[in-house]
Structure formats: C-alpha cells, structure tokens
C-alpha cells in the first residue's frame, strides 16, 4: 500500500489548534519533543530545560540521522541537532520542522527496510541541504477501530528542519520549498513520485511482486479505463481513507465516536456501496447476455423447424430438390409417381453428379432445371415410342403360344 504524507511541527500546534492536546500531554510542541517521541529516546530541551523521555515507547525498529554534504559533525547527534533547530527559531508560533510519514511494503527484511528509507532520506538531504532524522516503527497490530489487523507492517517518520544546514550552521533564511503556495505542492508531488520510484526499485530488488503508483485513485482509474483494464478500473473506483491520528484512535478504541472516525466510517460505507454496485452490474450484464443467448437458440430452433430436412449426403441437395420438383411439376407437367423412382436414384449419386455440373459452372438450381428438362424429354420419348407400338402391332410369331393356324 502506497502512502506518503507531509506534516509539520509548530510551537503552537499549527492552525488546526492543538493547544488542548498540548495541555493534556503536559508539554508544549517542540522539535526536541518530536525527535524524542519518534526515536523512542531521551532528548533534553536546552531552551526550556524539559527532558523528553520516550524510552518506554514500543515498536521502534531503527533510528538514524543522515546529513547533507559538508554538514558539521554535531548535526549527527540528535539532541544537538534539534536544540540547534530550536535556537534558530525565535517566534513563539514558529514552524520548527517538516515530516514525511511513509508506509513500507510487506515482505522486506529489517535491513531492506532500513536501506529503503535511508535511500529516501539521503535523497532529501542532498536535494534540499537538510539533515533528516528518520525512525522506522512497527505498525500497531490493531486498526483504528480496535479490530485486529491481518498483516502488521511498518512505517517510517522522516523529520527535517525548515532551514538549510551549512558548514557554519543553519541558514538565516527559512526555506520556502515546502511551505510556499506554489512551490509547496510541486515539492510534495516530486517527493511522492520519487518515493514510488525508490519503493519500486527496492521491491524489485527484494523479489516482491507489489508495485506502487503515486498518482491519485481517480487518475489511476482513468488510466486503467484507457488501457481497457476494466477489472483494475473497478478496483480503483473507491474513495481514499483518512488518517485519523493517535488522539482520535485512542478515543475510538474507548468507544467514543470522533469526527475522523465517523468520516472513515462514511468512506467505508460508500466504498462498500460502490463494490455492491459493480457486483450488481456484473450480475445484470451476465443475465442479459444469458437471455440474449437463449433468445438466439430459440430463434434458431424455430427456424430449423420450418426448414426441410437437408440431405444427409450433400448440403446442395435441398436447393436442387426444391427447384427440380417445381420445374418438373409446373413447367414440364410430370407426375409425382413418375418422379419418385428417378429422383431416389439421382439422390444416391447426387454429389458426384453435382460436382461434375459445378465444374461446368452450374449451380444446384441450374442443374435441377436441366435434370427436370431431361427427364421430361425422356418421358415424352417413352410416350411416343409406346404410341408407335400401339399404332403398328407386330404379327404373332409362328411358335407363339397364342398363334392359331389359318383355317
């Protein structure tokens, strides 16, 4: 599952108003607290004297700091790094750090996960001149609603200051690439694409079959429709879920409905409705195709019932027989009694006769006309011969048993 989101750490908790959360936690928001929490370690805030101890935090897999080229040595020490970040910001509502949260694919070893996240962190450090403090966490084995997950994966936090780090220390000018109205969205799109490329490279190297696509579900669905991949388009026809956060998750597991939990439930219901809609459409299309096929079979059966039985010997016999019977009876006035025997004999040898006629360019209908005409002429000759015999009878032979001696 692909995931990359961008958050930020601010002294006042940000525009969404986290002061109440800060009061419950017993401390304000700071870069030192954020670093301690994500690393599961101890970081003392030199500005306030507060010690942030998260050594009891579970599911911390690996922590590491990568720095840009030419960074001072103290930047690789977590407490020194984030106290320097705090010292560089004077405003009480200062934005202290940015954070990427990324999901890791299932099936990687711990070493492969570290290498994959380190690849992303070093790319960020090199491009923006920022130290990146990253931590890999095991996912919570329970979902936000308290149900147990089938597969427990990992995710990573990549915490970075808002100012470029030079050999002399942090820049006096705050970087704008993550917060500017025009540059910010472009920066996020760039790193979402880069994370997909990095992830696909590492998954291929690890022999995994999964591949990531950083684009939105709607864009991926349109692409699948253009390719004609209807199955993929159907699977992508869903609304993305929302990340409800630790505070809302804790309330949900106590049975208390939250805004983000309710929103997630609405999304799940709408996605289930869409899946049922696709399933209903498939069933309706299958039934329509079946009914169409049954109608075709019924029509073919009815058509076969109205057609004369074709010849077992040659498919051309039906056309020949139909034309021959019409010509013999209505054009040459031959009786059915006369036609029965010759027609039966002709049918037995029809294929050979028809092949010969076809070589001469005759169709079954033309051959039928010729046969009818020939049979009519033969019948007339027979009748003429019989008439001649009747008009001139031969005298009986002397040895004939009917001959009588002359008186």
mmCIF file of N, CA and C in Angstrom, residues 119-175:
data_model
loop_
_atom_site.group_PDB
_atom_site.id
_atom_site.type_symbol
_atom_site.label_atom_id
_atom_site.label_comp_id
_atom_site.label_asym_id
_atom_site.label_seq_id
_atom_site.Cartn_x
_atom_site.Cartn_y
_atom_site.Cartn_z
ATOM 1 N N UNK A 119 17.629 5.496 1.664
ATOM 2 C CA UNK A 119 17.725 5.987 0.287
ATOM 3 C C UNK A 119 16.890 7.256 0.115
ATOM 4 N N UNK A 120 15.658 7.230 0.639
ATOM 5 C CA UNK A 120 14.804 8.421 0.553
ATOM 6 C C UNK A 120 15.384 9.570 1.376
ATOM 7 N N UNK A 121 15.803 9.296 2.611
ATOM 8 C CA UNK A 121 16.318 10.342 3.494
ATOM 9 C C UNK A 121 17.552 11.022 2.898
ATOM 10 N N UNK A 122 18.455 10.228 2.337
ATOM 11 C CA UNK A 122 19.669 10.810 1.761
ATOM 12 C C UNK A 122 19.346 11.631 0.518
ATOM 13 N N UNK A 123 18.343 11.193 -0.249
ATOM 14 C CA UNK A 123 17.931 11.967 -1.429
ATOM 15 C C UNK A 123 17.392 13.331 -1.007
ATOM 16 N N UNK A 124 16.614 13.367 0.084
ATOM 17 C CA UNK A 124 16.085 14.643 0.587
ATOM 18 C C UNK A 124 17.227 15.528 1.089
ATOM 19 N N UNK A 125 18.145 14.934 1.839
ATOM 20 C CA UNK A 125 19.276 15.690 2.380
ATOM 21 C C UNK A 125 20.112 16.304 1.262
ATOM 22 N N UNK A 126 20.381 15.544 0.227
ATOM 23 C CA UNK A 126 21.208 16.040 -0.871
ATOM 24 C C UNK A 126 20.499 17.125 -1.668
ATOM 25 N N UNK A 127 19.185 16.971 -1.885
ATOM 26 C CA UNK A 127 18.464 17.929 -2.730
ATOM 27 C C UNK A 127 18.205 19.249 -2.011
ATOM 28 N N UNK A 128 17.868 19.193 -0.733
ATOM 29 C CA UNK A 128 17.461 20.404 -0.012
ATOM 30 C C UNK A 128 18.490 20.890 1.004
ATOM 31 N N UNK A 129 19.579 20.149 1.204
ATOM 32 C CA UNK A 129 20.587 20.566 2.177
ATOM 33 C C UNK A 129 20.088 20.469 3.598
ATOM 34 N N UNK A 130 19.275 19.462 3.883
ATOM 35 C CA UNK A 130 18.671 19.316 5.207
ATOM 36 C C UNK A 130 19.127 18.020 5.864
ATOM 37 N N UNK A 131 19.409 18.036 7.171
ATOM 38 C CA UNK A 131 19.603 16.773 7.890
ATOM 39 C C UNK A 131 18.235 16.107 8.052
ATOM 40 N N UNK A 132 18.190 14.787 7.971
ATOM 41 C CA UNK A 132 16.935 14.041 8.082
ATOM 42 C C UNK A 132 17.097 13.010 9.189
ATOM 43 N N UNK A 133 16.263 13.142 10.206
ATOM 44 C CA UNK A 133 16.258 12.209 11.338
ATOM 45 C C UNK A 133 15.093 11.239 11.101
ATOM 46 N N UNK A 134 15.419 9.984 10.734
ATOM 47 C CA UNK A 134 14.319 9.066 10.424
ATOM 48 C C UNK A 134 14.241 7.928 11.435
ATOM 49 N N UNK A 135 13.025 7.452 11.622
ATOM 50 C CA UNK A 135 12.756 6.342 12.539
ATOM 51 C C UNK A 135 11.758 5.406 11.891
ATOM 52 N N UNK A 136 12.043 4.108 11.975
ATOM 53 C CA UNK A 136 11.143 3.090 11.442
ATOM 54 C C UNK A 136 10.371 2.470 12.599
ATOM 55 N N UNK A 137 9.049 2.492 12.497
ATOM 56 C CA UNK A 137 8.173 1.949 13.542
ATOM 57 C C UNK A 137 7.390 0.762 12.990
ATOM 58 N N UNK A 138 7.180 -0.213 13.840
ATOM 59 C CA UNK A 138 6.231 -1.281 13.519
ATOM 60 C C UNK A 138 4.820 -0.732 13.672
ATOM 61 N N UNK A 139 3.941 -1.094 12.759
ATOM 62 C CA UNK A 139 2.553 -0.640 12.860
ATOM 63 C C UNK A 139 1.889 -1.216 14.095
ATOM 64 N N UNK A 140 0.881 -0.521 14.561
ATOM 65 C CA UNK A 140 0.059 -1.036 15.657
ATOM 66 C C UNK A 140 -0.668 -2.285 15.155
ATOM 67 N N UNK A 141 -0.667 -3.370 15.921
ATOM 68 C CA UNK A 141 -1.346 -4.593 15.458
ATOM 69 C C UNK A 141 -2.862 -4.460 15.375
ATOM 70 N N UNK A 142 -3.402 -3.348 15.909
ATOM 71 C CA UNK A 142 -4.839 -3.120 15.842
ATOM 72 C C UNK A 142 -5.148 -1.958 14.897
ATOM 73 N N UNK A 143 -6.290 -2.046 14.244
ATOM 74 C CA UNK A 143 -6.753 -0.966 13.405
ATOM 75 C C UNK A 143 -7.276 0.175 14.266
ATOM 76 N N UNK A 144 -7.606 1.282 13.598
ATOM 77 C CA UNK A 144 -8.058 2.466 14.344
ATOM 78 C C UNK A 144 -9.339 2.194 15.127
ATOM 79 N N UNK A 145 -10.159 1.237 14.631
ATOM 80 C CA UNK A 145 -11.411 0.956 15.324
ATOM 81 C C UNK A 145 -11.271 -0.145 16.381
ATOM 82 N N UNK A 146 -10.039 -0.640 16.579
ATOM 83 C CA UNK A 146 -9.798 -1.655 17.595
ATOM 84 C C UNK A 146 -9.764 -3.076 17.086
ATOM 85 N N UNK A 147 -10.166 -3.313 15.842
ATOM 86 C CA UNK A 147 -10.115 -4.662 15.274
ATOM 87 C C UNK A 147 -8.671 -5.043 14.965
ATOM 88 N N UNK A 148 -8.407 -6.348 14.923
ATOM 89 C CA UNK A 148 -7.038 -6.851 14.738
ATOM 90 C C UNK A 148 -6.690 -6.882 13.251
ATOM 91 N N UNK A 149 -5.496 -6.429 12.930
ATOM 92 C CA UNK A 149 -5.028 -6.455 11.539
ATOM 93 C C UNK A 149 -4.623 -7.863 11.132
ATOM 94 N N UNK A 150 -4.834 -8.178 9.873
ATOM 95 C CA UNK A 150 -4.393 -9.474 9.366
ATOM 96 C C UNK A 150 -2.888 -9.524 9.188
ATOM 97 N N UNK A 151 -2.321 -8.426 8.688
ATOM 98 C CA UNK A 151 -0.872 -8.326 8.467
ATOM 99 C C UNK A 151 -0.389 -7.045 9.122
ATOM 100 N N UNK A 152 0.682 -7.131 9.902
ATOM 101 C CA UNK A 152 1.246 -5.960 10.581
ATOM 102 C C UNK A 152 2.507 -5.538 9.837
ATOM 103 N N UNK A 153 2.496 -4.343 9.295
ATOM 104 C CA UNK A 153 3.635 -3.847 8.524
ATOM 105 C C UNK A 153 4.447 -2.829 9.301
ATOM 106 N N UNK A 154 5.110 -1.957 8.564
ATOM 107 C CA UNK A 154 5.961 -0.924 9.172
ATOM 108 C C UNK A 154 5.722 0.405 8.472
ATOM 109 N N UNK A 155 6.070 1.468 9.160
ATOM 110 C CA UNK A 155 6.038 2.803 8.560
ATOM 111 C C UNK A 155 7.246 3.570 9.079
ATOM 112 N N UNK A 156 7.529 4.703 8.471
ATOM 113 C CA UNK A 156 8.711 5.473 8.858
ATOM 114 C C UNK A 156 8.355 6.951 8.954
ATOM 115 N N UNK A 157 9.010 7.633 9.908
ATOM 116 C CA UNK A 157 8.906 9.081 10.075
ATOM 117 C C UNK A 157 10.240 9.698 9.660
ATOM 118 N N UNK A 158 10.190 10.714 8.799
ATOM 119 C CA UNK A 158 11.404 11.415 8.378
ATOM 120 C C UNK A 158 11.258 12.867 8.787
ATOM 121 N N UNK A 159 11.955 13.236 9.868
ATOM 122 C CA UNK A 159 11.852 14.573 10.450
ATOM 123 C C UNK A 159 13.011 15.421 9.931
ATOM 124 N N UNK A 160 12.688 16.653 9.480
ATOM 125 C CA UNK A 160 13.735 17.518 8.906
ATOM 126 C C UNK A 160 13.469 18.973 9.268
ATOM 127 N N UNK A 161 14.520 19.755 9.502
ATOM 128 C CA UNK A 161 14.340 21.174 9.846
ATOM 129 C C UNK A 161 13.784 21.966 8.668
ATOM 130 N N UNK A 162 13.440 23.201 8.930
ATOM 131 C CA UNK A 162 12.917 24.079 7.875
ATOM 132 C C UNK A 162 14.010 24.967 7.277
ATOM 133 N N UNK A 163 15.199 24.898 7.815
ATOM 134 C CA UNK A 163 16.308 25.728 7.318
ATOM 135 C C UNK A 163 17.441 24.847 6.797
ATOM 136 N N UNK A 164 18.063 25.294 5.744
ATOM 137 C CA UNK A 164 19.204 24.571 5.164
ATOM 138 C C UNK A 164 20.365 24.571 6.152
ATOM 139 N N UNK A 165 21.058 23.432 6.189
ATOM 140 C CA UNK A 165 22.209 23.294 7.077
ATOM 141 C C UNK A 165 23.496 23.471 6.273
ATOM 142 N N UNK A 166 24.291 24.463 6.653
ATOM 143 C CA UNK A 166 25.573 24.739 6.000
ATOM 144 C C UNK A 166 26.701 24.355 6.957
ATOM 145 N N UNK A 167 27.938 24.364 6.508
ATOM 146 C CA UNK A 167 29.056 24.080 7.421
ATOM 147 C C UNK A 167 29.119 25.045 8.604
ATOM 148 N N UNK A 168 28.545 26.246 8.465
ATOM 149 C CA UNK A 168 28.557 27.227 9.558
ATOM 150 C C UNK A 168 27.342 27.099 10.465
ATOM 151 N N UNK A 169 26.381 26.260 10.094
ATOM 152 C CA UNK A 169 25.167 26.116 10.889
ATOM 153 C C UNK A 169 23.931 26.328 10.028
ATOM 154 N N UNK A 170 22.811 26.545 10.683
ATOM 155 C CA UNK A 170 21.574 26.704 9.929
ATOM 156 C C UNK A 170 21.519 28.065 9.248
ATOM 157 N N UNK A 171 20.916 28.072 8.072
ATOM 158 C CA UNK A 171 20.783 29.295 7.290
ATOM 159 C C UNK A 171 19.921 30.308 8.027
ATOM 160 N N UNK A 172 20.226 31.592 7.802
ATOM 161 C CA UNK A 172 19.427 32.656 8.407
ATOM 162 C C UNK A 172 18.058 32.780 7.721
ATOM 163 N N UNK A 173 17.961 32.243 6.505
ATOM 164 C CA UNK A 173 16.722 32.345 5.724
ATOM 165 C C UNK A 173 16.003 30.996 5.755
ATOM 166 N N UNK A 174 14.734 31.019 6.141
ATOM 167 C CA UNK A 174 13.939 29.788 6.184
ATOM 168 C C UNK A 174 13.615 29.340 4.752
ATOM 169 N N UNK A 175 13.754 28.044 4.520
ATOM 170 C CA UNK A 175 13.454 27.514 3.201
ATOM 171 C C UNK A 175 11.965 27.620 2.866
#
